């Protein structure tokens, strides 16, 4: 998993790329937009595949970890009944670590979604600009 700072850098680069697409759309540079559209289609498709693979892996990991956790917790609770407060601090730390890990994963997923949304927004901008240019061309011919 990438560090959050690396993911934020990727997000910043994607946002800049989106700005470039908007500039090209304003300039109505059709060849550049067509090339950008093809690149974006590839990027969106690759991102969808990556997200799908990541989701499948996460589901498998969660199921495995859930079973491992249930097995571990059965033994852990038996030990907790006999040792009581000796393990309270350790459980609190584990809980805090799990919460921190979950929060980091949520942040990473949100950044991945933002990058995907930017890719899709770029694609939509390019597609809309091309459609407008086509409509303008048809209107000029009539």
PDB file of C-alpha atoms in Angstrom:
ATOM      1  CA  UNK A   1       0.000   0.000   0.000  1.00  0.00           C
ATOM      2  CA  UNK A   2       1.347   3.449  -0.947  1.00  0.00           C
ATOM      3  CA  UNK A   3       1.963   6.029   1.745  1.00  0.00           C
ATOM      4  CA  UNK A   4      -0.749   8.651   2.055  1.00  0.00           C
ATOM      5  CA  UNK A   5       1.731  11.371   1.065  1.00  0.00           C
ATOM      6  CA  UNK A   6       2.528   9.466  -2.153  1.00  0.00           C
ATOM      7  CA  UNK A   7      -1.164   9.033  -2.877  1.00  0.00           C
ATOM      8  CA  UNK A   8      -1.757  12.741  -2.286  1.00  0.00           C
ATOM      9  CA  UNK A   9       1.077  13.522  -4.724  1.00  0.00           C
ATOM     10  CA  UNK A  10      -0.634  11.288  -7.293  1.00  0.00           C
ATOM     11  CA  UNK A  11      -3.899  13.092  -6.638  1.00  0.00           C
ATOM     12  CA  UNK A  12      -2.174  16.455  -7.139  1.00  0.00           C
ATOM     13  CA  UNK A  13      -0.669  15.280 -10.431  1.00  0.00           C
ATOM     14  CA  UNK A  14      -4.068  14.034 -11.582  1.00  0.00           C
ATOM     15  CA  UNK A  15      -5.694  17.349 -10.655  1.00  0.00           C
ATOM     16  CA  UNK A  16      -3.043  19.186 -12.734  1.00  0.00           C
ATOM     17  CA  UNK A  17      -3.709  16.828 -15.625  1.00  0.00           C
ATOM     18  CA  UNK A  18      -7.412  17.629 -15.337  1.00  0.00           C
ATOM     19  CA  UNK A  19      -6.592  21.340 -15.496  1.00  0.00           C
ATOM     20  CA  UNK A  20      -4.637  20.698 -18.717  1.00  0.00           C
ATOM     21  CA  UNK A  21      -7.659  18.920 -20.201  1.00  0.00           C
ATOM     22  CA  UNK A  22      -9.881  21.847 -19.279  1.00  0.00           C
ATOM     23  CA  UNK A  23      -7.383  24.220 -20.945  1.00  0.00           C
ATOM     24  CA  UNK A  24      -7.375  22.074 -24.077  1.00  0.00           C
ATOM     25  CA  UNK A  25     -11.161  22.001 -24.025  1.00  0.00           C
ATOM     26  CA  UNK A  26     -11.233  25.791 -23.841  1.00  0.00           C
ATOM     27  CA  UNK A  27      -8.804  26.001 -26.747  1.00  0.00           C
ATOM     28  CA  UNK A  28     -10.874  23.419 -28.644  1.00  0.00           C
ATOM     29  CA  UNK A  29      -7.729  21.547 -29.655  1.00  0.00           C
ATOM     30  CA  UNK A  30      -9.532  18.557 -31.143  1.00  0.00           C
ATOM     31  CA  UNK A  31      -6.451  16.407 -31.891  1.00  0.00           C
ATOM     32  CA  UNK A  32      -5.111  16.896 -28.379  1.00  0.00           C
ATOM     33  CA  UNK A  33      -8.533  16.147 -26.909  1.00  0.00           C
ATOM     34  CA  UNK A  34      -8.936  12.991 -29.015  1.00  0.00           C
ATOM     35  CA  UNK A  35      -5.524  11.771 -27.858  1.00  0.00           C
ATOM     36  CA  UNK A  36      -6.357  12.671 -24.257  1.00  0.00           C
ATOM     37  CA  UNK A  37      -9.705  10.880 -24.546  1.00  0.00           C
ATOM     38  CA  UNK A  38      -7.996   7.684 -25.714  1.00  0.00           C
ATOM     39  CA  UNK A  39      -5.489   7.915 -22.864  1.00  0.00           C
ATOM     40  CA  UNK A  40      -8.270   8.518 -20.377  1.00  0.00           C
ATOM     41  CA  UNK A  41     -10.271   5.556 -21.626  1.00  0.00           C
ATOM     42  CA  UNK A  42      -7.238   3.374 -21.024  1.00  0.00           C
ATOM     43  CA  UNK A  43      -6.591   4.953 -17.606  1.00  0.00           C
ATOM     44  CA  UNK A  44     -10.228   4.602 -16.504  1.00  0.00           C
ATOM     45  CA  UNK A  45     -10.312   0.989 -17.659  1.00  0.00           C
ATOM     46  CA  UNK A  46      -7.037   0.207 -15.893  1.00  0.00           C
ATOM     47  CA  UNK A  47      -8.243   1.953 -12.734  1.00  0.00           C
ATOM     48  CA  UNK A  48     -11.509  -0.009 -12.809  1.00  0.00           C
ATOM     49  CA  UNK A  49      -9.560  -3.253 -13.168  1.00  0.00           C
ATOM     50  CA  UNK A  50      -7.181  -2.269 -10.360  1.00  0.00           C
ATOM     51  CA  UNK A  51     -10.047  -1.319  -8.054  1.00  0.00           C
ATOM     52  CA  UNK A  52     -11.855  -4.560  -8.877  1.00  0.00           C
ATOM     53  CA  UNK A  53      -8.722  -6.600  -8.153  1.00  0.00           C
ATOM     54  CA  UNK A  54      -8.089  -4.660  -4.951  1.00  0.00           C
ATOM     55  CA  UNK A  55     -11.696  -5.175  -3.842  1.00  0.00           C
ATOM     56  CA  UNK A  56     -11.509  -8.916  -4.519  1.00  0.00           C
ATOM     57  CA  UNK A  57      -8.224  -9.165  -2.639  1.00  0.00           C
ATOM     58  CA  UNK A  58      -9.607  -7.103   0.245  1.00  0.00           C
ATOM     59  CA  UNK A  59     -12.688  -9.329   0.478  1.00  0.00           C
ATOM     60  CA  UNK A  60     -10.510 -12.439   0.544  1.00  0.00           C
ATOM     61  CA  UNK A  61      -8.191 -10.879   3.114  1.00  0.00           C
ATOM     62  CA  UNK A  62     -11.132  -9.817   5.285  1.00  0.00           C
ATOM     63  CA  UNK A  63     -12.653 -13.306   5.236  1.00  0.00           C
ATOM     64  CA  UNK A  64      -9.322 -14.895   6.110  1.00  0.00           C
ATOM     65  CA  UNK A  65      -8.553 -12.335   8.787  1.00  0.00           C
ATOM     66  CA  UNK A  66     -12.061 -12.641  10.199  1.00  0.00           C
ATOM     67  CA  UNK A  67     -11.653 -16.421  10.591  1.00  0.00           C
ATOM     68  CA  UNK A  68      -8.174 -15.952  12.068  1.00  0.00           C
ATOM     69  CA  UNK A  69      -9.520 -13.275  14.408  1.00  0.00           C
ATOM     70  CA  UNK A  70     -12.411 -15.486  15.573  1.00  0.00           C
ATOM     71  CA  UNK A  71     -10.035 -18.359  16.277  1.00  0.00           C
ATOM     72  CA  UNK A  72      -7.587 -16.086  18.054  1.00  0.00           C
ATOM     73  CA  UNK A  73     -10.330 -14.351  20.037  1.00  0.00           C
ATOM     74  CA  UNK A  74     -11.742 -17.632  21.363  1.00  0.00           C
ATOM     75  CA  UNK A  75      -8.394 -18.382  22.985  1.00  0.00           C
ATOM     76  CA  UNK A  76      -7.828 -14.763  23.918  1.00  0.00           C
ATOM     77  CA  UNK A  77     -11.118 -14.451  25.799  1.00  0.00           C
ATOM     78  CA  UNK A  78     -10.361 -17.608  27.772  1.00  0.00           C
ATOM     79  CA  UNK A  79      -7.018 -16.094  28.753  1.00  0.00           C
ATOM     80  CA  UNK A  80      -8.642 -12.748  29.590  1.00  0.00           C
ATOM     81  CA  UNK A  81     -11.022 -14.421  32.023  1.00  0.00           C
ATOM     82  CA  UNK A  82      -8.034 -15.751  33.994  1.00  0.00           C
ATOM     83  CA  UNK A  83      -5.641 -12.797  33.746  1.00  0.00           C
ATOM     84  CA  UNK A  84      -8.166  -9.923  33.775  1.00  0.00           C
ATOM     85  CA  UNK A  85      -6.650  -6.504  34.058  1.00  0.00           C
ATOM     86  CA  UNK A  86      -3.088  -7.596  33.196  1.00  0.00           C
ATOM     87  CA  UNK A  87      -4.084  -7.609  29.550  1.00  0.00           C
ATOM     88  CA  UNK A  88      -6.339  -4.535  29.538  1.00  0.00           C
ATOM     89  CA  UNK A  89      -3.539  -2.175  28.427  1.00  0.00           C
ATOM     90  CA  UNK A  90      -2.429  -4.577  25.656  1.00  0.00           C
ATOM     91  CA  UNK A  91      -5.997  -4.882  24.373  1.00  0.00           C
ATOM     92  CA  UNK A  92      -6.370  -1.101  24.374  1.00  0.00           C
ATOM     93  CA  UNK A  93      -3.168  -0.756  22.339  1.00  0.00           C
ATOM     94  CA  UNK A  94      -4.246  -3.436  19.858  1.00  0.00           C
ATOM     95  CA  UNK A  95      -7.616  -1.747  19.494  1.00  0.00           C
ATOM     96  CA  UNK A  96      -5.958   1.622  18.881  1.00  0.00           C
ATOM     97  CA  UNK A  97      -3.609   0.065  16.285  1.00  0.00           C
ATOM     98  CA  UNK A  98      -6.539  -1.615  14.516  1.00  0.00           C
ATOM     99  CA  UNK A  99      -8.457   1.661  14.492  1.00  0.00           C
ATOM    100  CA  UNK A 100      -5.405   3.487  13.128  1.00  0.00           C
ATOM    101  CA  UNK A 101      -4.903   0.822  10.434  1.00  0.00           C
ATOM    102  CA  UNK A 102      -8.585   1.011   9.462  1.00  0.00           C
ATOM    103  CA  UNK A 103      -8.464   4.815   9.292  1.00  0.00           C
ATOM    104  CA  UNK A 104      -5.363   4.692   7.076  1.00  0.00           C
ATOM    105  CA  UNK A 105      -7.007   2.165   4.755  1.00  0.00           C
ATOM    106  CA  UNK A 106     -10.140   4.348   4.579  1.00  0.00           C
ATOM    107  CA  UNK A 107      -7.988   7.369   3.676  1.00  0.00           C
ATOM    108  CA  UNK A 108      -6.134   5.390   1.001  1.00  0.00           C
ATOM    109  CA  UNK A 109      -9.425   4.158  -0.469  1.00  0.00           C
ATOM    110  CA  UNK A 110     -10.810   7.704  -0.501  1.00  0.00           C
ATOM    111  CA  UNK A 111      -7.729   8.944  -2.366  1.00  0.00           C
ATOM    112  CA  UNK A 112      -8.016   6.074  -4.871  1.00  0.00           C
ATOM    113  CA  UNK A 113     -11.647   7.003  -5.419  1.00  0.00           C
ATOM    114  CA  UNK A 114     -10.729  10.677  -5.878  1.00  0.00           C
ATOM    115  CA  UNK A 115      -8.143   9.738  -8.515  1.00  0.00           C
ATOM    116  CA  UNK A 116     -10.709   7.567 -10.271  1.00  0.00           C
ATOM    117  CA  UNK A 117     -13.256  10.410 -10.118  1.00  0.00           C
ATOM    118  CA  UNK A 118     -10.730  12.841 -11.620  1.00  0.00           C
ATOM    119  CA  UNK A 119      -9.978  10.400 -14.453  1.00  0.00           C
ATOM    120  CA  UNK A 120     -13.666  10.046 -15.111  1.00  0.00           C
ATOM    121  CA  UNK A 121     -14.184  13.817 -14.931  1.00  0.00           C
ATOM    122  CA  UNK A 122     -11.403  14.347 -17.469  1.00  0.00           C
ATOM    123  CA  UNK A 123     -13.002  11.799 -19.743  1.00  0.00           C
ATOM    124  CA  UNK A 124     -16.402  13.491 -19.412  1.00  0.00           C
ATOM    125  CA  UNK A 125     -14.891  16.940 -20.148  1.00  0.00           C
ATOM    126  CA  UNK A 126     -13.145  15.662 -23.248  1.00  0.00           C
ATOM    127  CA  UNK A 127     -16.238  13.818 -24.426  1.00  0.00           C
ATOM    128  CA  UNK A 128     -18.457  16.875 -23.855  1.00  0.00           C
ATOM    129  CA  UNK A 129     -16.037  19.175 -25.667  1.00  0.00           C
ATOM    130  CA  UNK A 130     -15.834  16.847 -28.653  1.00  0.00           C
ATOM    131  CA  UNK A 131     -19.625  16.514 -28.741  1.00  0.00           C
ATOM    132  CA  UNK A 132     -19.993  20.317 -28.644  1.00  0.00           C
ATOM    133  CA  UNK A 133     -17.443  20.701 -31.449  1.00  0.00           C
ATOM    134  CA  UNK A 134     -19.331  18.126 -33.538  1.00  0.00           C
ATOM    135  CA  UNK A 135     -22.597  19.966 -32.925  1.00  0.00           C
ATOM    136  CA  UNK A 136     -20.966  23.304 -33.827  1.00  0.00           C
ATOM    137  CA  UNK A 137     -19.555  21.777 -37.034  1.00  0.00           C
ATOM    138  CA  UNK A 138     -22.999  20.466 -38.004  1.00  0.00           C
ATOM    139  CA  UNK A 139     -24.616  23.801 -37.202  1.00  0.00           C
ATOM    140  CA  UNK A 140     -22.047  25.636 -39.326  1.00  0.00           C
ATOM    141  CA  UNK A 141     -22.745  23.348 -42.284  1.00  0.00           C
ATOM    142  CA  UNK A 142     -26.486  24.015 -42.111  1.00  0.00           C
TER     143      UNK A 142
END
